[in-house]
Short mmCIF file of C-alpha atoms and ligand atoms in Angstrom, two decimals:
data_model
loop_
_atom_site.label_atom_id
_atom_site.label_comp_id
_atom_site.label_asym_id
_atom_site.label_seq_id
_atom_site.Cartn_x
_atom_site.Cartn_y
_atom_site.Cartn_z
CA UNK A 23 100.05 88.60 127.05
CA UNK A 24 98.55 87.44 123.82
CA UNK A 25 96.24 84.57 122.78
CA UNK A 26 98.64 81.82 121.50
CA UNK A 27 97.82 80.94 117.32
CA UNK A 28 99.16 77.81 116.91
CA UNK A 29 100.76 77.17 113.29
CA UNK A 30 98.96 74.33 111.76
CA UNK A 31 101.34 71.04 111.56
CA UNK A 32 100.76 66.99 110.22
CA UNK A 33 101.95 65.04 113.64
CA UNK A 34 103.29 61.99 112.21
CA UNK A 35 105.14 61.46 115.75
CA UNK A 36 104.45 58.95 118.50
CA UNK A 37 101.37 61.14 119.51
CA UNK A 38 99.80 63.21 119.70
CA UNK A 39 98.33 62.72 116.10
CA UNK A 40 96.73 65.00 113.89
CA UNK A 41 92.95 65.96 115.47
CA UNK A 42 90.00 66.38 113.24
CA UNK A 43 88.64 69.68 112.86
CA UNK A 44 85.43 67.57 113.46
CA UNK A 45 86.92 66.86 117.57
CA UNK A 46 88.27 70.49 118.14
CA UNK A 47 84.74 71.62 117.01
CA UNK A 48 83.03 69.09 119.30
CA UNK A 49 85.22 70.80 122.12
CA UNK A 50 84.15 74.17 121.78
CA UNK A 51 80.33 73.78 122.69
CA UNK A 52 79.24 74.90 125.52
CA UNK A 53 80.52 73.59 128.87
CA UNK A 54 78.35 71.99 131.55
CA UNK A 55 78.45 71.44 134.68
CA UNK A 56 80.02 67.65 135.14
CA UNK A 57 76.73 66.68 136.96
CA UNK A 58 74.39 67.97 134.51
CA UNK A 59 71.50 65.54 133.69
CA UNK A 60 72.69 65.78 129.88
CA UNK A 61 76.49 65.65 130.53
CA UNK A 62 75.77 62.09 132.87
CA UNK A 63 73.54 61.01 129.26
CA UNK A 64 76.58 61.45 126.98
CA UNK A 65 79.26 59.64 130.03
CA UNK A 66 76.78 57.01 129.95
CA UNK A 67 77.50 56.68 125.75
CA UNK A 68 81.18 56.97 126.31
CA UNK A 69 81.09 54.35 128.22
CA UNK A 70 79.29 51.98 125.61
CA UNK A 71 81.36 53.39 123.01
CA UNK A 72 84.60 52.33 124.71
CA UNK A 73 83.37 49.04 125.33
CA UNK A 74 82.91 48.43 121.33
CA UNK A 75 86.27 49.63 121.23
CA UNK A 76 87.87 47.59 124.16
CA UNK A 77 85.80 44.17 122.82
CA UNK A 78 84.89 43.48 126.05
CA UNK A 79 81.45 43.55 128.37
CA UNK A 80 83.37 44.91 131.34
CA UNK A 81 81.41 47.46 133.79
CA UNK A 82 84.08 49.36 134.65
CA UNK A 83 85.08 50.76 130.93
CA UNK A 84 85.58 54.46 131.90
CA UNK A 85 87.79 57.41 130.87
CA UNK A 86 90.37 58.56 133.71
CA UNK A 87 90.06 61.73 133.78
CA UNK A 88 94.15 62.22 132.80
CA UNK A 89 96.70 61.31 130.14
CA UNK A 90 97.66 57.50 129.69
CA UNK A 91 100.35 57.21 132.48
CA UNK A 92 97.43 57.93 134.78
CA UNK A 93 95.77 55.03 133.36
CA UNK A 94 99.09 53.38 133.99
CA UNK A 95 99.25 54.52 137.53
CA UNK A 96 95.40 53.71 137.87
CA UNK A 97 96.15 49.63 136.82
CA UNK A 98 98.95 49.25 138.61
CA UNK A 99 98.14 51.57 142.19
CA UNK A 100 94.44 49.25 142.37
CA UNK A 101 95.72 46.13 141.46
CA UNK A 102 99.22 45.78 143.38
CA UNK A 103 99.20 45.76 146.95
CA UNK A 104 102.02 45.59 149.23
CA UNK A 105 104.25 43.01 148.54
CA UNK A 106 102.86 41.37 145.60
CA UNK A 107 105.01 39.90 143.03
CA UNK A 108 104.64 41.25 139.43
CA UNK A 109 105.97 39.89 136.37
CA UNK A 110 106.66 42.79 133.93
CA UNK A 111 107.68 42.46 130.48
CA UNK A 112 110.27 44.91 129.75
CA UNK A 113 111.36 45.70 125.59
CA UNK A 114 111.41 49.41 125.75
CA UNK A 115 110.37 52.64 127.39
CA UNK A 116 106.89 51.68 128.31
CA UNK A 117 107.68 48.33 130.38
CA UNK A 118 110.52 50.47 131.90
CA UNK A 119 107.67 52.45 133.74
CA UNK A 120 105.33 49.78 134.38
CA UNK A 121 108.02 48.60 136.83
CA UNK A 122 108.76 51.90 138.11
CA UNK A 123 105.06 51.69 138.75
CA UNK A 124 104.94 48.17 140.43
CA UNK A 125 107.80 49.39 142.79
CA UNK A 126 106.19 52.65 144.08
CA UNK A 127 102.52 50.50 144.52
CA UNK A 128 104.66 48.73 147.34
CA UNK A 129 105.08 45.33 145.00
CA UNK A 130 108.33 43.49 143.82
CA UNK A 131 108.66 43.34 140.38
CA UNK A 132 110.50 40.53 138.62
CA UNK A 133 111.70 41.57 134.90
CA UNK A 134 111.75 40.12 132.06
CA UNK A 135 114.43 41.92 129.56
CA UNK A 136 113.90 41.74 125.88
CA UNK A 137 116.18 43.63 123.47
CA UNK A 138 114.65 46.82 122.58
CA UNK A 139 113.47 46.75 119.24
CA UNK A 140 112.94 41.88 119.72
CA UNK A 141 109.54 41.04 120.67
CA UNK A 142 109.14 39.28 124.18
CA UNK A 143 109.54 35.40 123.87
CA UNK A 144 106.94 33.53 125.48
CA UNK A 145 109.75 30.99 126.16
CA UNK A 146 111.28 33.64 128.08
CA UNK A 147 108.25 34.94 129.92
CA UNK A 148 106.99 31.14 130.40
CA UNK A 149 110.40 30.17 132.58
CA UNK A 150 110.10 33.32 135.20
CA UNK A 151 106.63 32.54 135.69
CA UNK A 152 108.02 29.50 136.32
CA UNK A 153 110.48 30.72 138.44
CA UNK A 154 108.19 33.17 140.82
CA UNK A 155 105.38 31.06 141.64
CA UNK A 156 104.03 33.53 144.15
CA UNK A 157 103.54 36.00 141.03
CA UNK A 158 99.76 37.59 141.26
CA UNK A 159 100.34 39.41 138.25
CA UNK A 160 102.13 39.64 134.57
CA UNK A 161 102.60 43.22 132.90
CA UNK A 162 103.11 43.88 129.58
CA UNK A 163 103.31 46.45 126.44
CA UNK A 164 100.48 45.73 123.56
CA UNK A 165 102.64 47.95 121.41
CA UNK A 166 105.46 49.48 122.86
CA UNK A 167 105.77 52.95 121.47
CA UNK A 168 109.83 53.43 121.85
CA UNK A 169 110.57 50.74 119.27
CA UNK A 170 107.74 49.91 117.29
CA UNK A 171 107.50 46.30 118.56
CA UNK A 172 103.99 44.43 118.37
CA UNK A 173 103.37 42.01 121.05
CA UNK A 174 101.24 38.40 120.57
CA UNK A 175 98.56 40.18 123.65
CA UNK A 176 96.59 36.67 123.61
CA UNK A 177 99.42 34.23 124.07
CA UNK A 178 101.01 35.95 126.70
CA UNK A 179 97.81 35.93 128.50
CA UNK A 180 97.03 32.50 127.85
CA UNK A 181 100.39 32.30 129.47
CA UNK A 182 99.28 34.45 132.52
CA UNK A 183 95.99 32.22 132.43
CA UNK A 184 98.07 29.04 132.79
CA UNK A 185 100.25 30.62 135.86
CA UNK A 186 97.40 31.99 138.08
CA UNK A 187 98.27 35.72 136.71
CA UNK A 188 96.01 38.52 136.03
CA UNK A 189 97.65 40.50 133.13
CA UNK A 190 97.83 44.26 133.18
CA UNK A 191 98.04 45.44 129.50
CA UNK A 192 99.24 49.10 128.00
CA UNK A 193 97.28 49.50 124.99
CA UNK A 194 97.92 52.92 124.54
CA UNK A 195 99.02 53.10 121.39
CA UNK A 196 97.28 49.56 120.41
CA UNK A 197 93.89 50.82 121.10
CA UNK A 198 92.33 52.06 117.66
CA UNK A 199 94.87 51.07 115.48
CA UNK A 200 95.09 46.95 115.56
CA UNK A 201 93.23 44.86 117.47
CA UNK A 202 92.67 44.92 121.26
CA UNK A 203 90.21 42.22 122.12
CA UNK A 204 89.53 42.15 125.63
CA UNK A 205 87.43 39.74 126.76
CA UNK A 206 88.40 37.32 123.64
CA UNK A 207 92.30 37.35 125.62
CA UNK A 208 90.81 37.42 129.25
CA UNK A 209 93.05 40.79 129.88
CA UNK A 210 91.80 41.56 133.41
CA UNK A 211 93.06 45.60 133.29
CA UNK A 212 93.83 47.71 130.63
CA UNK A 213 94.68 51.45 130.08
CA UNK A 214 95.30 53.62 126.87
CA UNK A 215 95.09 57.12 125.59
CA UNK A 216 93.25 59.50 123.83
CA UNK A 217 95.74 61.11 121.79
CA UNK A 218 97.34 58.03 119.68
CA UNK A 219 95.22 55.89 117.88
CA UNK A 220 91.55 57.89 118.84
CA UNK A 221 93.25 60.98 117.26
CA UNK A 222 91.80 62.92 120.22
CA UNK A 223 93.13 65.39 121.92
CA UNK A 224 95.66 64.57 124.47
CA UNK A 225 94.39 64.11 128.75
CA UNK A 226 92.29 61.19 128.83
CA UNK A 227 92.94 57.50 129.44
CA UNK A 228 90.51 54.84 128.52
CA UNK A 229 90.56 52.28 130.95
CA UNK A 230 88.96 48.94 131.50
CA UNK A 231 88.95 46.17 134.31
CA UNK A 232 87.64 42.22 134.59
CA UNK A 233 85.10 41.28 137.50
CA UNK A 234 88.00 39.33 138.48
CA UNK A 235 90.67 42.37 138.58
CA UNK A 236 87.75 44.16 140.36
CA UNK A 237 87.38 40.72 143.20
CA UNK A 238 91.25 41.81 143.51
CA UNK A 239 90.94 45.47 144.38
CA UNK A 240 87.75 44.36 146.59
CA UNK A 241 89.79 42.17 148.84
CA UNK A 242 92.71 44.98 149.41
CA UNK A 243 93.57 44.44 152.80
CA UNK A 244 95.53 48.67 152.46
CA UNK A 245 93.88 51.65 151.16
CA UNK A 246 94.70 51.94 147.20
CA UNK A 247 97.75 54.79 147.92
CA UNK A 248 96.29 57.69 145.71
CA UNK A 249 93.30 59.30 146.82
CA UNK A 250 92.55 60.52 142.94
CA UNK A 251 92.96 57.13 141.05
CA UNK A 252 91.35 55.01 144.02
CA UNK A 253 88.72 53.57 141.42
CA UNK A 254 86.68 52.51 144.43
CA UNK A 255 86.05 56.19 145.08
CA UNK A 256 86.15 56.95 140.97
CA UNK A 257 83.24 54.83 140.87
CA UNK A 258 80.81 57.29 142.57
CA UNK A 259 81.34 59.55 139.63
CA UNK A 260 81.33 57.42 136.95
CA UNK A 261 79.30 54.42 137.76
CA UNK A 262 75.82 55.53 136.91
CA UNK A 263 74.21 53.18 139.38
CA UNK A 264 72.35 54.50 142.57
CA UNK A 265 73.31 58.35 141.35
CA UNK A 266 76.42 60.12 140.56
CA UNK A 267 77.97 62.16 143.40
CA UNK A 268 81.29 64.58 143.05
CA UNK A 269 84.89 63.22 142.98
CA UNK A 270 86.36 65.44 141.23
CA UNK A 271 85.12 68.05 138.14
CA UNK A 272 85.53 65.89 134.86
CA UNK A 273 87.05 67.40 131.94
CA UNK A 274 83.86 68.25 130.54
CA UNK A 275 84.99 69.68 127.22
CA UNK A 276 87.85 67.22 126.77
CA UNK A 277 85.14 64.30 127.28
CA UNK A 278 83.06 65.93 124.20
CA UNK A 279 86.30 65.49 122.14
CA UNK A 280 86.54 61.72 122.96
CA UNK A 281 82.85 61.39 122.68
CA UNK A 282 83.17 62.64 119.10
CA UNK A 283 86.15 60.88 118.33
CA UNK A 284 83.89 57.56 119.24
CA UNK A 285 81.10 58.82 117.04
CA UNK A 286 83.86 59.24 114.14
CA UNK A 287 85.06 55.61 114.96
CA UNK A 288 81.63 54.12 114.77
CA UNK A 289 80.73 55.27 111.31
CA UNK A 290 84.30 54.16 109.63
CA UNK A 291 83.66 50.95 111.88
CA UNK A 292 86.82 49.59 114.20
CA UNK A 293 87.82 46.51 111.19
CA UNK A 294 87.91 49.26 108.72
CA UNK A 295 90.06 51.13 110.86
CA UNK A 296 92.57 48.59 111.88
CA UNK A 297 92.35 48.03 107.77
CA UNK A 298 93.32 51.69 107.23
CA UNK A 299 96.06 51.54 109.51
CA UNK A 300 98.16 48.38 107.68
CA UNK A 301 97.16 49.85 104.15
CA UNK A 302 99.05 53.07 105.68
CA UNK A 303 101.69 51.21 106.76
CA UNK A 304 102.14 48.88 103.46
CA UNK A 305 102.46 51.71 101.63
CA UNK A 306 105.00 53.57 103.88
CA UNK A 307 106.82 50.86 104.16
CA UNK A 308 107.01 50.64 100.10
CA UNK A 309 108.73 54.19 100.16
CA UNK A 310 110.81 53.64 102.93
CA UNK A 311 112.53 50.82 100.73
CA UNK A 312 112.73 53.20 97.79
CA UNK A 313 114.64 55.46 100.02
CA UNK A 314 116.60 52.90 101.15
CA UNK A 315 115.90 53.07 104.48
CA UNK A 316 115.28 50.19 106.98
CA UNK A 317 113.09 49.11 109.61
CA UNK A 318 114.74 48.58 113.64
CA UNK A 319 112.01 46.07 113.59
CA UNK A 320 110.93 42.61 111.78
CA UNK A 321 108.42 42.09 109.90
CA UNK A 322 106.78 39.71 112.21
CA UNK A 323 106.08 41.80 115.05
CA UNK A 324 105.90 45.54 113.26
CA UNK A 325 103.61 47.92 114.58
CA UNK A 326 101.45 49.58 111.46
CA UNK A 327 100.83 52.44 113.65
CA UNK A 328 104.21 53.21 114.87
CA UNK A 329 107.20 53.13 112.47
CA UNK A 330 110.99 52.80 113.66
CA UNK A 331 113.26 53.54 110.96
CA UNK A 332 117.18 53.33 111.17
CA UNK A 333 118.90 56.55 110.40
CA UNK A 334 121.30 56.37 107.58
CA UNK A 335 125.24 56.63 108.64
CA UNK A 336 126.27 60.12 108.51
CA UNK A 337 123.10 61.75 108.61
CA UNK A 338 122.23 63.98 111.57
CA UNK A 339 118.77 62.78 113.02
CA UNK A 340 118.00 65.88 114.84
CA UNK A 341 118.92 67.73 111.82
CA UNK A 342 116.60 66.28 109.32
CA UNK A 343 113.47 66.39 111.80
CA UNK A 344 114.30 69.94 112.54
CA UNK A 345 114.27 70.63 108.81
CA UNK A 346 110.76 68.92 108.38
CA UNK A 347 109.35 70.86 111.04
CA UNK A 348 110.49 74.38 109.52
CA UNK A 349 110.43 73.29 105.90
CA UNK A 350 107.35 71.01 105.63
CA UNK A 351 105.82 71.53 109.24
CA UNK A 352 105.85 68.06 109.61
CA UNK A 353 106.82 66.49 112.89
CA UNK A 354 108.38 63.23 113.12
CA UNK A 355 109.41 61.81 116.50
CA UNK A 356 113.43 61.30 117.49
CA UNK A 357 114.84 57.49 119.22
CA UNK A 358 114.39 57.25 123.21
CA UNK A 359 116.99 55.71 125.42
CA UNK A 360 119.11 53.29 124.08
CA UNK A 361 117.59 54.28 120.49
CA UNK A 362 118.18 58.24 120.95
CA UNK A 363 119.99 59.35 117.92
CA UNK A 364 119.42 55.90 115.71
CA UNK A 365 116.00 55.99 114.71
CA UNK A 366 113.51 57.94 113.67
CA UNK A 367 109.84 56.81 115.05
CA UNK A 368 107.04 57.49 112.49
CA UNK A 369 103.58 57.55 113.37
CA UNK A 370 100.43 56.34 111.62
CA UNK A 371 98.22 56.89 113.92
CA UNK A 372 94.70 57.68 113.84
CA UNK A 373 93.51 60.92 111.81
CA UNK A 374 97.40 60.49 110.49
CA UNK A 375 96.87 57.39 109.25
CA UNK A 376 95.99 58.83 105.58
CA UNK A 377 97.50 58.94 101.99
CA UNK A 378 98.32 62.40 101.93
CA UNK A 379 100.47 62.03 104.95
CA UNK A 380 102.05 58.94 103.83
CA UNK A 381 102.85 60.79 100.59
CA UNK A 382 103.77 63.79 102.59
CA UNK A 383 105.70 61.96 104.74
CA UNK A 384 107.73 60.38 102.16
CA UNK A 385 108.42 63.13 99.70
CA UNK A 386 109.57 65.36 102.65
CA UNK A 387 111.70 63.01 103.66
CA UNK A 388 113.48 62.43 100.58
CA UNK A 389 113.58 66.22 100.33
CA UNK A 390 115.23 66.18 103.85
CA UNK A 391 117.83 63.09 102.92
CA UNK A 392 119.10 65.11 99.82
CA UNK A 393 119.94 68.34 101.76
CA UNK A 394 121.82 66.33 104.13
CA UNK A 395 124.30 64.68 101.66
CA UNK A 396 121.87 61.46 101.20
CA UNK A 397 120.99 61.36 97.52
CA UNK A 398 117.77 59.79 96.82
CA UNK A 399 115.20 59.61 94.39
CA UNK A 400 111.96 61.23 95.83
CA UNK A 401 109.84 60.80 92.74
CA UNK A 402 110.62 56.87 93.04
CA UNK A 403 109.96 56.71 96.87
CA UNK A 404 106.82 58.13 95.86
CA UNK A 405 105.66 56.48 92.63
CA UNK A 406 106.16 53.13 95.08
CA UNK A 407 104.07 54.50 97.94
CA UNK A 408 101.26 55.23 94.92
CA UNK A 409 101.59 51.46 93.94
CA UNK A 410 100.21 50.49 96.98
CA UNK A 411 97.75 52.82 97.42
CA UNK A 412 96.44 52.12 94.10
CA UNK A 413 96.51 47.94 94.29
C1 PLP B 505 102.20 57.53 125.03
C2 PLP B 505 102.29 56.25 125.82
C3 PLP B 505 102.07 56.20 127.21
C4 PLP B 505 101.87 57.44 128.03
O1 PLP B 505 100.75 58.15 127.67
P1 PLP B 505 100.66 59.71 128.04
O2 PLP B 505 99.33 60.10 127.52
O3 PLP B 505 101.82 60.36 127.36
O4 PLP B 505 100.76 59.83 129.52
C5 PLP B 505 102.11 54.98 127.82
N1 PLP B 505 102.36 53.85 127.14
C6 PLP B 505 102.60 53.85 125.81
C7 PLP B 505 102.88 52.56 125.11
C8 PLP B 505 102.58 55.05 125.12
O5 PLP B 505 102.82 55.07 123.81
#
């Protein structure tokens, strides 16, 4: 065997994004061990720093110690017991799983279906609350990945509010890149990732719960069913109070990347960031309509961060990505389910959220449209993008 060299590529996908040399550096110094008096000093900090980030006072603000769907997995295995009823909010990929998750957690889930690329309707969501007053819980998607579709995250937990629900909210790729204010919406549990907006490296999943999704997990009348994500057992770890003990060997070096990626955050500041992120996407957007392409979704409920755009007819979408890839190393991310082989998904998140790739981004593109018998006028596409930028 050999040691594996990477090429160098801009990840303008739906994550991982590009990583700061700044992060990979921070995860090359020395490991230590995950009970080492300075390690348990810099957990402490990631904790405060993913408060900031969350907007919220919550205790329990910790990193699992796994990609997002274990943050998933965490919300839904601690809060769901056997036989509770769970509204979920289904418009794509991501609310797909949440019930997936709801079922295995031993709880009935009750769906509401939006058309993949609509936003949900309160109206909608309103009536089954209606209809299931037994519901403990409502599930949704901050900003569901597969389409690009921005939910309203504080009127559908007013809604939840109004019903008697705690809320269980994927902000995985919300968190960074618009706002996610906790404790402003009363969201009681809330995952994400590292790898979207944080531009981190992929494995960890910020995670924060309400005293009142915590009086939930307390009054479990069954054992949470996984030993790893039990967070009553998590807690020895990462709770500082009364000593740390062993639960399992954190990803020390992975936990220095986040920890960086916090430190990064804190001197842009997280309004200036969200700002970044729409500029980004403004200007996108501008060359997109030079191009002639069009968004899957409206205006009104666009993600900046994550941009679905409709593949012209007769173009091959798996050809044109595969071009950027080998011609501009630029990666781009393909349609999921019902969307495979209509859109392409753009990302903005994060580190990628910059002019150079949004230049990048559309001049290879309209390099990749003209070799596949879609004439267009690069030079325009980007002269728009610049307009933008420069206003
Ligand atoms: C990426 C993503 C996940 C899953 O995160 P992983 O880190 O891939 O496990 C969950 N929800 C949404 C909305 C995502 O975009």
């Amino acid at each position: 065997m050999q040691s594996f060299i990477p090429q160098k590529r801009t990840l303008m996908g739906p994550g991982p994004s590009d990583v700061s040399d700044r992060i990979l550096e921070a995860m090359a110094r020395p490991t230590l061990g995950h009970l080492d008096p300075d390690f348990q000093r810099m957990m402490e900090e990631v904790k405060e720093g993913l408060k900031d980030l969350f907007q919220t006072q919550n205790k329990l603000t910790f990193p699992v110690s796994a990609p997002g769907s274990a943050g998933m997995e965490t919300c839904f295995l601690n809060l769901v017991e056997e036989g509770d009823t769970v509204v979920v909010v289904r418009n794509g990929v991501f609310g797909m799983r949440m019930t997936e998750n709801v079922i295995r957690a031993g709880g009935k889930a009750v769906t509401v279906d939006v058309e993949w690329g609509k936003a949900p309707q309160l109206a909608a969501v309103e009536a089954v609350l209606e209809d299931n007053p037994d519901a403990k819980i409502l599930a949704f998607v901050h900003a569901e990945t597969s389409t690009g579709v921005w939910a309203d995250a504080a009127a559908l937990c007013a809604l939840a509010e109004k019903h008697g629900c705690l809320t269980i909210m994927d902000a995985v790729t919300s968190l960074g890149g618009i706002p996610v204010l906790v404790d402003e919406w009363g969201v009681d549990a809330v995952y994400s990732g590292s790898q979207k907006c944080l531009s981190c490296t992929p494995g960890l999943s910020p995670v924060t719960l309400s005293e009142r999704a915590l009086d939930k997990i307390r009054a479990r009348k069954t054992p949470v069913r996984s030993w790893f994500l039990d967070l009553t057992l998590v807690m020895d770890y990462w709770d500082g109070e009364g000593g740390r003990s062993y639960h399992h060997t954190a990803p020390v070096n992975a936990l220095y990347a986040l920890h960086e990626a916090l430190v990064m955050l804190s001197e842009e500041g997280l309004e200036n960031a969200w700002a970044r992120h729409m500029i980004m996407h403004e200007a996108l957007a501008a060359g997109f309509e030079s191009l002639g392409l069009k968004f899957l979704v409206d205006a009104e409920c666009r993600l900046p961060q994550l941009n679905a755009v409709v593949v012209p007819d007769g173009v091959d979408e798996a050809s044109v990505r595969a071009f950027l890839l080998k011609e501009h190393n630029l990666e781009i991310g393909a349609g999921l389910g019902p969307m495979a082989g209509k859109v392409w998904r753009i990302g903005l998140m994060g580190s990628s959220a910059c002019e150079e790739n949004v230049e990048l981004c559309i001049s290879a593109l309209a390099d990749a449209l003209n070799r596949h018998q879609n004439p267009v006028d690069g030079a325009a596409a980007l002269k728009a993008v610049q307009a933008v930028l420069e206003s």
